[in-house]
Amino acid sequence: MNLYQTVAYDEVLLRDGTIKLHGPAAFEGMRKAGRLAAEILDALVDQVEPGITTGALDDIVREMTIAGGAVPATLGYRGYEHSCCVSINHVVCHGIPSDKTLKDGDIVNIDVTPLLDGWHGDTSRMYLVGDVPLKAKRLVDVTYECLMLGIEQAKPGARLGDIGAAIQHHAERQRYGVVREFCGHGVGRLFHDAPEVVHAARAGTGPELRPGMFFTIEPMINLGKPGVKLLEDGWTAVTRDRSLSAQFEHSIGITETGCEIFTASPKGLDKPPYS
Ligand code: MF3
Ligand code: CO
Ligand code: CO
């Protein structure tokens, strides 16, 4: 079986394990979906305050997604019934929106995926709720640095493992734990496609990066050990040791010279502090 598959703009795609290579029209599709995703996260900056419920944040995400001409890809995805994931403090990922309120000092990840004209823009950022302790802010800063160091590796000729190696090296230098159970992923017409983008890897390993590849990088970094466990609800992943966890995610496309970040904030609000 071939590892790569060059695909046409409107080709019906299967999750067949191949890495899709896309052309210019697909880049334009991802640019639009990614921009809407980033605008939704930008709009949440003024909403993330002590006292707001995670369900109210989900309502805003759903309304903005639909107003933007898209649908939330998570709505109805494998039985998930919400428009985003909201993961607070020791929640690693896939926190389910509810009537739970944000509290002063919380750190929270919001992960959105509008599906616009058949393209998925998948991105998440951390938000600081009120006054956040310095050690939590440092975790958030280092996690963002991990994402951007991974993105720096994303260029033609590099190997996929170079991304995870850069992330792991930076996180472990601060004695943080890199979550192994969840990965970045191919993205585009499909929400979750090949390849798996692991966030801890050896440099020089894995498939070669080629122009036209679309994937996410979304490191989850723990203040303590890397281990996670799944709660009874079947979605919420938390740190085993209850330490804080942070995550940022971008959707990117490999270009001839490097990569394009489809989900960059139009307002420059890519990481906190946002004011
Ligand atoms: N947006 C998540 C990702 O980065 C996936 C969430 S799936 C859900 O891949 F069902 F939990 F919402
Ligand atoms: Co993702
Ligand atoms: Co996501």
PDB file of C-alpha atoms and ligand atoms in Angstrom:
ATOM      1  CA  MET A   1       0.000   0.000   0.000  1.00  0.00           C
ATOM      2  CA  ASN A   2       1.180   3.512  -0.754  1.00  0.00           C
ATOM      3  CA  LEU A   3       1.978   5.758   2.185  1.00  0.00           C
ATOM      4  CA  TYR A   4       0.941   8.946   0.356  1.00  0.00           C
ATOM      5  CA  GLN A   5      -2.057   9.726  -1.846  1.00  0.00           C
ATOM      6  CA  THR A   6      -2.327  12.859  -3.998  1.00  0.00           C
ATOM      7  CA  VAL A   7      -5.963  13.935  -3.862  1.00  0.00           C
ATOM      8  CA  ALA A   8      -8.181  16.221  -5.917  1.00  0.00           C
ATOM      9  CA  TYR A   9     -10.071  19.094  -4.259  1.00  0.00           C
ATOM     10  CA  ASP A  10     -13.471  17.400  -4.286  1.00  0.00           C
ATOM     11  CA  GLU A  11     -12.402  13.778  -4.060  1.00  0.00           C
ATOM     12  CA  VAL A  12     -14.384  11.576  -1.666  1.00  0.00           C
ATOM     13  CA  LEU A  13     -11.834  10.456   0.888  1.00  0.00           C
ATOM     14  CA  LEU A  14     -11.667   7.389   3.057  1.00  0.00           C
ATOM     15  CA  ARG A  15      -9.860   6.877   6.285  1.00  0.00           C
ATOM     16  CA  ASP A  16      -7.638   4.283   4.626  1.00  0.00           C
ATOM     17  CA  GLY A  17      -4.365   4.992   6.441  1.00  0.00           C
ATOM     18  CA  THR A  18      -2.843   6.967   3.567  1.00  0.00           C
ATOM     19  CA  ILE A  19      -1.373  10.429   4.071  1.00  0.00           C
ATOM     20  CA  LYS A  20      -3.222  12.807   1.756  1.00  0.00           C
ATOM     21  CA  LEU A  21      -1.330  15.364  -0.331  1.00  0.00           C
ATOM     22  CA  HIS A  22      -3.494  18.374  -1.223  1.00  0.00           C
ATOM     23  CA  GLY A  23      -3.348  21.127  -3.834  1.00  0.00           C
ATOM     24  CA  PRO A  24      -3.882  24.919  -3.782  1.00  0.00           C
ATOM     25  CA  ALA A  25      -7.709  24.819  -3.686  1.00  0.00           C
ATOM     26  CA  ALA A  26      -7.587  22.626  -0.592  1.00  0.00           C
ATOM     27  CA  PHE A  27      -5.180  25.086   1.060  1.00  0.00           C
ATOM     28  CA  GLU A  28      -7.781  27.800   0.420  1.00  0.00           C
ATOM     29  CA  GLY A  29     -10.501  25.606   1.961  1.00  0.00           C
ATOM     30  CA  MET A  30      -8.403  25.005   5.086  1.00  0.00           C
ATOM     31  CA  ARG A  31      -7.466  28.694   5.280  1.00  0.00           C
ATOM     32  CA  LYS A  32     -11.163  29.612   5.540  1.00  0.00           C
ATOM     33  CA  ALA A  33     -12.078  26.884   8.035  1.00  0.00           C
ATOM     34  CA  GLY A  34      -8.979  27.639  10.098  1.00  0.00           C
ATOM     35  CA  ARG A  35      -9.684  31.341  10.125  1.00  0.00           C
ATOM     36  CA  LEU A  36     -13.235  30.817  11.385  1.00  0.00           C
ATOM     37  CA  ALA A  37     -11.909  28.489  14.104  1.00  0.00           C
ATOM     38  CA  ALA A  38      -9.389  31.129  15.175  1.00  0.00           C
ATOM     39  CA  GLU A  39     -12.023  33.888  15.160  1.00  0.00           C
ATOM     40  CA  ILE A  40     -14.193  31.800  17.495  1.00  0.00           C
ATOM     41  CA  LEU A  41     -11.294  31.394  19.921  1.00  0.00           C
ATOM     42  CA  ASP A  42     -10.574  35.139  19.621  1.00  0.00           C
ATOM     43  CA  ALA A  43     -14.175  35.937  20.562  1.00  0.00           C
ATOM     44  CA  LEU A  44     -13.955  33.756  23.673  1.00  0.00           C
ATOM     45  CA  VAL A  45     -11.187  35.913  25.137  1.00  0.00           C
ATOM     46  CA  ASP A  46     -13.752  38.385  26.529  1.00  0.00           C
ATOM     47  CA  GLN A  47     -16.102  35.617  27.712  1.00  0.00           C
ATOM     48  CA  VAL A  48     -13.717  33.535  29.797  1.00  0.00           C
ATOM     49  CA  GLU A  49     -14.327  35.021  33.263  1.00  0.00           C
ATOM     50  CA  PRO A  50     -14.973  33.631  36.733  1.00  0.00           C
ATOM     51  CA  GLY A  51     -18.620  32.539  36.977  1.00  0.00           C
ATOM     52  CA  ILE A  52     -19.337  31.634  33.338  1.00  0.00           C
ATOM     53  CA  THR A  53     -20.389  28.018  32.805  1.00  0.00           C
ATOM     54  CA  THR A  54     -18.591  25.776  30.331  1.00  0.00           C
ATOM     55  CA  GLY A  55     -22.024  25.133  28.788  1.00  0.00           C
ATOM     56  CA  ALA A  56     -22.444  28.864  28.094  1.00  0.00           C
ATOM     57  CA  LEU A  57     -19.055  28.850  26.341  1.00  0.00           C
ATOM     58  CA  ASP A  58     -20.257  25.888  24.263  1.00  0.00           C
ATOM     59  CA  ASP A  59     -23.406  27.855  23.292  1.00  0.00           C
ATOM     60  CA  ILE A  60     -21.245  30.734  22.059  1.00  0.00           C
ATOM     61  CA  VAL A  61     -19.055  28.356  20.054  1.00  0.00           C
ATOM     62  CA  ARG A  62     -22.083  26.680  18.471  1.00  0.00           C
ATOM     63  CA  GLU A  63     -23.743  29.995  17.573  1.00  0.00           C
ATOM     64  CA  MET A  64     -20.565  31.507  16.115  1.00  0.00           C
ATOM     65  CA  THR A  65     -19.824  28.333  14.146  1.00  0.00           C
ATOM     66  CA  ILE A  66     -23.284  28.335  12.574  1.00  0.00           C
ATOM     67  CA  ALA A  67     -23.223  32.113  11.990  1.00  0.00           C
ATOM     68  CA  GLY A  68     -19.947  31.537  10.127  1.00  0.00           C
ATOM     69  CA  GLY A  69     -21.638  29.090   7.758  1.00  0.00           C
ATOM     70  CA  ALA A  70     -20.091  26.014   9.365  1.00  0.00           C
ATOM     71  CA  VAL A  71     -21.178  23.187  11.651  1.00  0.00           C
ATOM     72  CA  PRO A  72     -19.321  22.030  14.784  1.00  0.00           C
ATOM     73  CA  ALA A  73     -17.573  18.810  13.733  1.00  0.00           C
ATOM     74  CA  THR A  74     -17.765  17.473  17.292  1.00  0.00           C
ATOM     75  CA  LEU A  75     -21.583  17.693  17.403  1.00  0.00           C
ATOM     76  CA  GLY A  76     -22.697  14.069  16.974  1.00  0.00           C
ATOM     77  CA  TYR A  77     -19.101  12.861  16.532  1.00  0.00           C
ATOM     78  CA  ARG A  78     -18.928   9.317  17.987  1.00  0.00           C
ATOM     79  CA  GLY A  79     -21.814  10.212  20.286  1.00  0.00           C
ATOM     80  CA  TYR A  80     -20.308  13.503  21.529  1.00  0.00           C
ATOM     81  CA  GLU A  81     -23.123  16.033  21.916  1.00  0.00           C
ATOM     82  CA  HIS A  82     -21.330  19.388  22.156  1.00  0.00           C
ATOM     83  CA  SER A  83     -19.757  22.020  19.935  1.00  0.00           C
ATOM     84  CA  CYS A  84     -16.378  22.190  21.660  1.00  0.00           C
ATOM     85  CA  CYS A  85     -14.318  20.689  24.456  1.00  0.00           C
ATOM     86  CA  VAL A  86     -13.605  22.714  27.616  1.00  0.00           C
ATOM     87  CA  SER A  87     -10.836  21.234  29.742  1.00  0.00           C
ATOM     88  CA  ILE A  88     -10.149  22.841  33.128  1.00  0.00           C
ATOM     89  CA  ASN A  89      -6.986  22.461  35.278  1.00  0.00           C
ATOM     90  CA  HIS A  90      -6.180  18.729  35.622  1.00  0.00           C
ATOM     91  CA  VAL A  91      -8.460  17.820  32.701  1.00  0.00           C
ATOM     92  CA  VAL A  92      -6.095  16.897  29.867  1.00  0.00           C
ATOM     93  CA  CYS A  93      -8.619  17.020  26.996  1.00  0.00           C
ATOM     94  CA  HIS A  94     -12.219  16.330  25.916  1.00  0.00           C
ATOM     95  CA  GLY A  95     -13.798  18.104  28.910  1.00  0.00           C
ATOM     96  CA  ILE A  96     -17.573  18.062  28.344  1.00  0.00           C
ATOM     97  CA  PRO A  97     -19.385  21.424  28.528  1.00  0.00           C
ATOM     98  CA  SER A  98     -21.856  21.499  31.439  1.00  0.00           C
ATOM     99  CA  ASP A  99     -23.263  23.784  34.132  1.00  0.00           C
ATOM    100  CA  LYS A 100     -19.855  23.844  35.845  1.00  0.00           C
ATOM    101  CA  THR A 101     -18.534  27.403  36.348  1.00  0.00           C
ATOM    102  CA  LEU A 102     -15.025  28.736  35.845  1.00  0.00           C
ATOM    103  CA  LYS A 103     -13.282  29.870  39.038  1.00  0.00           C
ATOM    104  CA  ASP A 104     -10.616  32.481  39.697  1.00  0.00           C
ATOM    105  CA  GLY A 105      -7.198  30.850  39.209  1.00  0.00           C
ATOM    106  CA  ASP A 106      -8.338  28.165  36.754  1.00  0.00           C
ATOM    107  CA  ILE A 107      -6.498  27.424  33.523  1.00  0.00           C
ATOM    108  CA  VAL A 108      -8.785  26.222  30.755  1.00  0.00           C
ATOM    109  CA  ASN A 109      -8.382  24.846  27.233  1.00  0.00           C
ATOM    110  CA  ILE A 110     -11.110  25.410  24.655  1.00  0.00           C
ATOM    111  CA  ASP A 111     -10.914  23.235  21.529  1.00  0.00           C
ATOM    112  CA  VAL A 112     -13.098  24.043  18.504  1.00  0.00           C
ATOM    113  CA  THR A 113     -13.504  22.419  15.074  1.00  0.00           C
ATOM    114  CA  PRO A 114     -15.815  24.185  12.622  1.00  0.00           C
ATOM    115  CA  LEU A 115     -16.517  22.146   9.500  1.00  0.00           C
ATOM    116  CA  LEU A 116     -16.734  24.754   6.723  1.00  0.00           C
ATOM    117  CA  ASP A 117     -17.429  23.842   3.093  1.00  0.00           C
ATOM    118  CA  GLY A 118     -16.159  20.335   3.822  1.00  0.00           C
ATOM    119  CA  TRP A 119     -12.920  21.379   5.573  1.00  0.00           C
ATOM    120  CA  HIS A 120     -12.110  20.981   9.285  1.00  0.00           C
ATOM    121  CA  GLY A 121     -10.381  23.830  11.149  1.00  0.00           C
ATOM    122  CA  ASP A 122      -9.182  22.234  14.398  1.00  0.00           C
ATOM    123  CA  THR A 123      -7.566  24.461  17.031  1.00  0.00           C
ATOM    124  CA  SER A 124      -7.370  25.037  20.773  1.00  0.00           C
ATOM    125  CA  ARG A 125      -5.887  27.587  23.145  1.00  0.00           C
ATOM    126  CA  MET A 126      -5.435  28.032  26.877  1.00  0.00           C
ATOM    127  CA  TYR A 127      -7.220  30.813  28.763  1.00  0.00           C
ATOM    128  CA  LEU A 128      -6.353  32.160  32.229  1.00  0.00           C
ATOM    129  CA  VAL A 129      -9.307  32.771  34.549  1.00  0.00           C
ATOM    130  CA  GLY A 130      -8.675  35.799  36.786  1.00  0.00           C
ATOM    131  CA  ASP A 131      -5.474  35.577  38.846  1.00  0.00           C
ATOM    132  CA  VAL A 132      -3.562  32.415  37.975  1.00  0.00           C
ATOM    133  CA  PRO A 133      -0.601  31.144  40.060  1.00  0.00           C
ATOM    134  CA  LEU A 134       2.819  31.609  38.468  1.00  0.00           C
ATOM    135  CA  LYS A 135       3.515  27.876  38.171  1.00  0.00           C
ATOM    136  CA  ALA A 136       0.321  27.376  36.161  1.00  0.00           C
ATOM    137  CA  LYS A 137       1.177  30.339  33.913  1.00  0.00           C
ATOM    138  CA  ARG A 138       4.630  28.840  33.321  1.00  0.00           C
ATOM    139  CA  LEU A 139       3.048  25.534  32.285  1.00  0.00           C
ATOM    140  CA  VAL A 140       0.827  27.388  29.812  1.00  0.00           C
ATOM    141  CA  ASP A 141       3.782  29.362  28.390  1.00  0.00           C
ATOM    142  CA  VAL A 142       5.960  26.271  27.990  1.00  0.00           C
ATOM    143  CA  THR A 143       3.115  24.327  26.355  1.00  0.00           C
ATOM    144  CA  TYR A 144       2.679  27.085  23.774  1.00  0.00           C
ATOM    145  CA  GLU A 145       6.448  27.055  23.186  1.00  0.00           C
ATOM    146  CA  CYS A 146       6.237  23.278  22.684  1.00  0.00           C
ATOM    147  CA  LEU A 147       3.575  23.726  19.975  1.00  0.00           C
ATOM    148  CA  MET A 148       5.592  26.404  18.177  1.00  0.00           C
ATOM    149  CA  LEU A 149       8.863  24.420  18.408  1.00  0.00           C
ATOM    150  CA  GLY A 150       7.002  21.489  16.858  1.00  0.00           C
ATOM    151  CA  ILE A 151       5.665  23.728  14.084  1.00  0.00           C
ATOM    152  CA  GLU A 152       9.218  24.995  13.383  1.00  0.00           C
ATOM    153  CA  GLN A 153      10.149  21.420  12.468  1.00  0.00           C
ATOM    154  CA  ALA A 154       7.261  21.112   9.992  1.00  0.00           C
ATOM    155  CA  LYS A 155       8.848  21.496   6.563  1.00  0.00           C
ATOM    156  CA  PRO A 156       9.457  19.344   3.494  1.00  0.00           C
ATOM    157  CA  GLY A 157      12.186  16.768   3.973  1.00  0.00           C
ATOM    158  CA  ALA A 158      11.858  16.653   7.759  1.00  0.00           C
ATOM    159  CA  ARG A 159      10.416  13.533   9.415  1.00  0.00           C
ATOM    160  CA  LEU A 160       7.246  13.462  11.471  1.00  0.00           C
ATOM    161  CA  GLY A 161       9.282  12.335  14.499  1.00  0.00           C
ATOM    162  CA  ASP A 162      11.260  15.585  14.417  1.00  0.00           C
ATOM    163  CA  ILE A 163       8.116  17.371  15.623  1.00  0.00           C
ATOM    164  CA  GLY A 164       7.573  15.109  18.633  1.00  0.00           C
ATOM    165  CA  ALA A 165      11.275  15.184  19.443  1.00  0.00           C
ATOM    166  CA  ALA A 166      11.310  18.991  19.635  1.00  0.00           C
ATOM    167  CA  ILE A 167       8.195  19.032  21.820  1.00  0.00           C
ATOM    168  CA  GLN A 168       9.384  16.292  24.150  1.00  0.00           C
ATOM    169  CA  HIS A 169      12.824  17.836  24.555  1.00  0.00           C
ATOM    170  CA  HIS A 170      11.420  21.230  25.545  1.00  0.00           C
ATOM    171  CA  ALA A 171       8.794  19.847  27.945  1.00  0.00           C
ATOM    172  CA  GLU A 172      11.062  17.386  29.691  1.00  0.00           C
ATOM    173  CA  ARG A 173      13.764  20.036  30.208  1.00  0.00           C
ATOM    174  CA  GLN A 174      11.297  21.670  32.636  1.00  0.00           C
ATOM    175  CA  ARG A 175      10.443  18.237  34.116  1.00  0.00           C
ATOM    176  CA  TYR A 176       6.964  18.325  32.636  1.00  0.00           C
ATOM    177  CA  GLY A 177       5.225  15.174  31.382  1.00  0.00           C
ATOM    178  CA  VAL A 178       4.246  14.736  27.714  1.00  0.00           C
ATOM    179  CA  VAL A 179       0.890  12.943  27.335  1.00  0.00           C
ATOM    180  CA  ARG A 180       1.203   9.835  25.137  1.00  0.00           C
ATOM    181  CA  GLU A 181      -2.433   8.683  24.871  1.00  0.00           C
ATOM    182  CA  PHE A 182      -3.628  11.470  22.538  1.00  0.00           C
ATOM    183  CA  CYS A 183      -1.957  12.654  19.336  1.00  0.00           C
ATOM    184  CA  GLY A 184      -2.203  15.210  16.598  1.00  0.00           C
ATOM    185  CA  HIS A 185      -3.688  13.872  13.376  1.00  0.00           C
ATOM    186  CA  GLY A 186      -4.123  14.325   9.679  1.00  0.00           C
ATOM    187  CA  VAL A 187      -6.958  16.795   9.057  1.00  0.00           C
ATOM    188  CA  GLY A 188      -8.830  18.199   6.065  1.00  0.00           C
ATOM    189  CA  ARG A 189     -11.966  16.676   4.583  1.00  0.00           C
ATOM    190  CA  LEU A 190     -11.658  14.132   7.400  1.00  0.00           C
ATOM    191  CA  PHE A 191     -11.596  15.245  11.061  1.00  0.00           C
ATOM    192  CA  HIS A 192      -9.132  12.584  12.208  1.00  0.00           C
ATOM    193  CA  ASP A 193      -6.972  11.003   9.512  1.00  0.00           C
ATOM    194  CA  ALA A 194      -3.491   9.543   9.106  1.00  0.00           C
ATOM    195  CA  PRO A 195      -0.818  10.262  10.128  1.00  0.00           C
ATOM    196  CA  GLU A 196      -0.785  10.122  13.922  1.00  0.00           C
ATOM    197  CA  VAL A 197       1.305  13.059  15.096  1.00  0.00           C
ATOM    198  CA  VAL A 198       2.840  11.935  18.384  1.00  0.00           C
ATOM    199  CA  HIS A 199       4.217  14.562  20.739  1.00  0.00           C
ATOM    200  CA  ALA A 200       7.100  12.459  22.067  1.00  0.00           C
ATOM    201  CA  ALA A 201       9.319  10.846  19.449  1.00  0.00           C
ATOM    202  CA  ARG A 202      12.844  10.307  18.202  1.00  0.00           C
ATOM    203  CA  ALA A 203      14.179  12.779  15.651  1.00  0.00           C
ATOM    204  CA  GLY A 204      14.726  11.304  12.197  1.00  0.00           C
ATOM    205  CA  THR A 205      11.946   8.719  12.556  1.00  0.00           C
ATOM    206  CA  GLY A 206       8.512   8.453  10.943  1.00  0.00           C
ATOM    207  CA  PRO A 207       7.220   9.458   7.523  1.00  0.00           C
ATOM    208  CA  GLU A 208       8.890  12.233   5.553  1.00  0.00           C
ATOM    209  CA  LEU A 209       6.940  15.511   5.445  1.00  0.00           C
ATOM    210  CA  ARG A 210       5.838  16.489   1.942  1.00  0.00           C
ATOM    211  CA  PRO A 211       4.161  19.609   0.516  1.00  0.00           C
ATOM    212  CA  GLY A 212       0.385  19.283   0.633  1.00  0.00           C
ATOM    213  CA  MET A 213       0.181  17.354   3.919  1.00  0.00           C
ATOM    214  CA  PHE A 214      -2.366  18.763   6.389  1.00  0.00           C
ATOM    215  CA  PHE A 215      -2.224  17.822  10.076  1.00  0.00           C
ATOM    216  CA  THR A 216      -2.672  19.122  13.598  1.00  0.00           C
ATOM    217  CA  ILE A 217      -0.069  19.466  16.311  1.00  0.00           C
ATOM    218  CA  GLU A 218      -1.694  19.542  19.749  1.00  0.00           C
ATOM    219  CA  PRO A 219       0.669  18.733  22.616  1.00  0.00           C
ATOM    220  CA  MET A 220      -0.819  18.036  26.057  1.00  0.00           C
ATOM    221  CA  ILE A 221       1.765  18.799  28.733  1.00  0.00           C
ATOM    222  CA  ASN A 222       1.372  17.941  32.434  1.00  0.00           C
ATOM    223  CA  LEU A 223       2.935  19.738  35.385  1.00  0.00           C
ATOM    224  CA  GLY A 224       3.480  16.275  36.866  1.00  0.00           C
ATOM    225  CA  LYS A 225       3.727  12.797  35.408  1.00  0.00           C
ATOM    226  CA  PRO A 226       2.533  12.048  31.858  1.00  0.00           C
ATOM    227  CA  GLY A 227      -0.098   9.461  32.832  1.00  0.00           C
ATOM    228  CA  VAL A 228      -3.798  10.053  32.181  1.00  0.00           C
ATOM    229  CA  LYS A 229      -7.024   8.263  33.039  1.00  0.00           C
ATOM    230  CA  LEU A 230     -10.461   8.394  31.483  1.00  0.00           C
ATOM    231  CA  LEU A 231     -13.477   9.338  33.619  1.00  0.00           C
ATOM    232  CA  GLU A 232     -16.738   7.328  33.712  1.00  0.00           C
ATOM    233  CA  ASP A 233     -18.341   9.578  31.102  1.00  0.00           C
ATOM    234  CA  GLY A 234     -16.076   7.941  28.536  1.00  0.00           C
ATOM    235  CA  TRP A 235     -14.681  11.288  27.293  1.00  0.00           C
ATOM    236  CA  THR A 236     -13.009  13.353  30.009  1.00  0.00           C
ATOM    237  CA  ALA A 237      -9.291  12.557  30.281  1.00  0.00           C
ATOM    238  CA  VAL A 238      -7.547  13.721  33.477  1.00  0.00           C
ATOM    239  CA  THR A 239      -4.010  13.516  34.794  1.00  0.00           C
ATOM    240  CA  ARG A 240      -3.511  10.402  36.913  1.00  0.00           C
ATOM    241  CA  ASP A 241      -1.636  12.402  39.553  1.00  0.00           C
ATOM    242  CA  ARG A 242      -4.211  15.262  39.396  1.00  0.00           C
ATOM    243  CA  SER A 243      -1.470  17.699  38.321  1.00  0.00           C
ATOM    244  CA  LEU A 244      -2.376  20.594  36.009  1.00  0.00           C
ATOM    245  CA  SER A 245      -2.349  19.992  32.258  1.00  0.00           C
ATOM    246  CA  ALA A 246      -2.183  22.436  29.334  1.00  0.00           C
ATOM    247  CA  GLN A 247      -2.654  22.153  25.560  1.00  0.00           C
ATOM    248  CA  PHE A 248      -2.518  24.285  22.414  1.00  0.00           C
ATOM    249  CA  GLU A 249      -3.467  23.076  18.930  1.00  0.00           C
ATOM    250  CA  HIS A 250      -2.993  24.393  15.400  1.00  0.00           C
ATOM    251  CA  SER A 251      -3.972  22.921  12.025  1.00  0.00           C
ATOM    252  CA  ILE A 252      -1.126  23.346   9.531  1.00  0.00           C
ATOM    253  CA  GLY A 253      -0.303  22.564   5.906  1.00  0.00           C
ATOM    254  CA  ILE A 254       3.164  21.691   4.606  1.00  0.00           C
ATOM    255  CA  THR A 255       4.248  24.110   1.846  1.00  0.00           C
ATOM    256  CA  GLU A 256       7.252  24.015  -0.534  1.00  0.00           C
ATOM    257  CA  THR A 257       9.343  25.971   1.971  1.00  0.00           C
ATOM    258  CA  GLY A 258       7.890  25.259   5.413  1.00  0.00           C
ATOM    259  CA  CYS A 259       4.332  25.320   6.625  1.00  0.00           C
ATOM    260  CA  GLU A 260       1.241  27.482   6.792  1.00  0.00           C
ATOM    261  CA  ILE A 261      -0.658  27.772  10.078  1.00  0.00           C
ATOM    262  CA  PHE A 262      -4.326  27.717   9.068  1.00  0.00           C
ATOM    263  CA  THR A 263      -5.592  28.520  12.573  1.00  0.00           C
ATOM    264  CA  ALA A 264      -3.386  31.507  13.485  1.00  0.00           C
ATOM    265  CA  SER A 265      -5.305  34.244  15.336  1.00  0.00           C
ATOM    266  CA  PRO A 266      -6.202  37.157  13.034  1.00  0.00           C
ATOM    267  CA  LYS A 267      -5.937  39.379  16.138  1.00  0.00           C
ATOM    268  CA  GLY A 268      -2.622  38.013  17.394  1.00  0.00           C
ATOM    269  CA  LEU A 269      -4.373  36.377  20.373  1.00  0.00           C
ATOM    270  CA  ASP A 270      -2.541  33.078  19.977  1.00  0.00           C
ATOM    271  CA  LYS A 271      -1.563  32.747  23.643  1.00  0.00           C
ATOM    272  CA  PRO A 272      -2.305  34.434  26.952  1.00  0.00           C
ATOM    273  CA  PRO A 273      -2.125  37.021  28.357  1.00  0.00           C
ATOM    274  CA  TYR A 274      -4.761  38.307  25.935  1.00  0.00           C
ATOM    275  CA  SER A 275      -5.074  41.843  27.350  1.00  0.00           C
TER     276      SER A 275
HETATM  277  N1  MF3 B   1     -10.888  18.672  18.709  1.00  0.00           N
HETATM  278  C1  MF3 B   1     -10.354  17.438  19.246  1.00  0.00           C
HETATM  279  C2  MF3 B   1      -9.048  17.214  18.530  1.00  0.00           C
HETATM  280  O1  MF3 B   1      -8.212  18.060  18.633  1.00  0.00           O
HETATM  281  C3  MF3 B   1     -11.278  16.288  19.082  1.00  0.00           C
HETATM  282  C4  MF3 B   1     -12.471  16.378  19.930  1.00  0.00           C
HETATM  283  S1  MF3 B   1     -13.510  15.057  19.587  1.00  0.00           S
HETATM  284  C5  MF3 B   1     -14.738  15.235  20.716  1.00  0.00           C
HETATM  285  O2  MF3 B   1      -8.798  16.286  17.822  1.00  0.00           O
HETATM  286  F1  MF3 B   1     -15.653  14.430  20.344  1.00  0.00           F
HETATM  287  F2  MF3 B   1     -14.252  15.003  21.922  1.00  0.00           F
HETATM  288  F3  MF3 B   1     -15.158  16.487  20.706  1.00  0.00           F
HETATM  289 CO    CO B   2      -7.165  17.786  16.769  1.00  0.00          CO
HETATM  290 CO    CO B   3      -9.009  19.963  18.519  1.00  0.00          CO
END
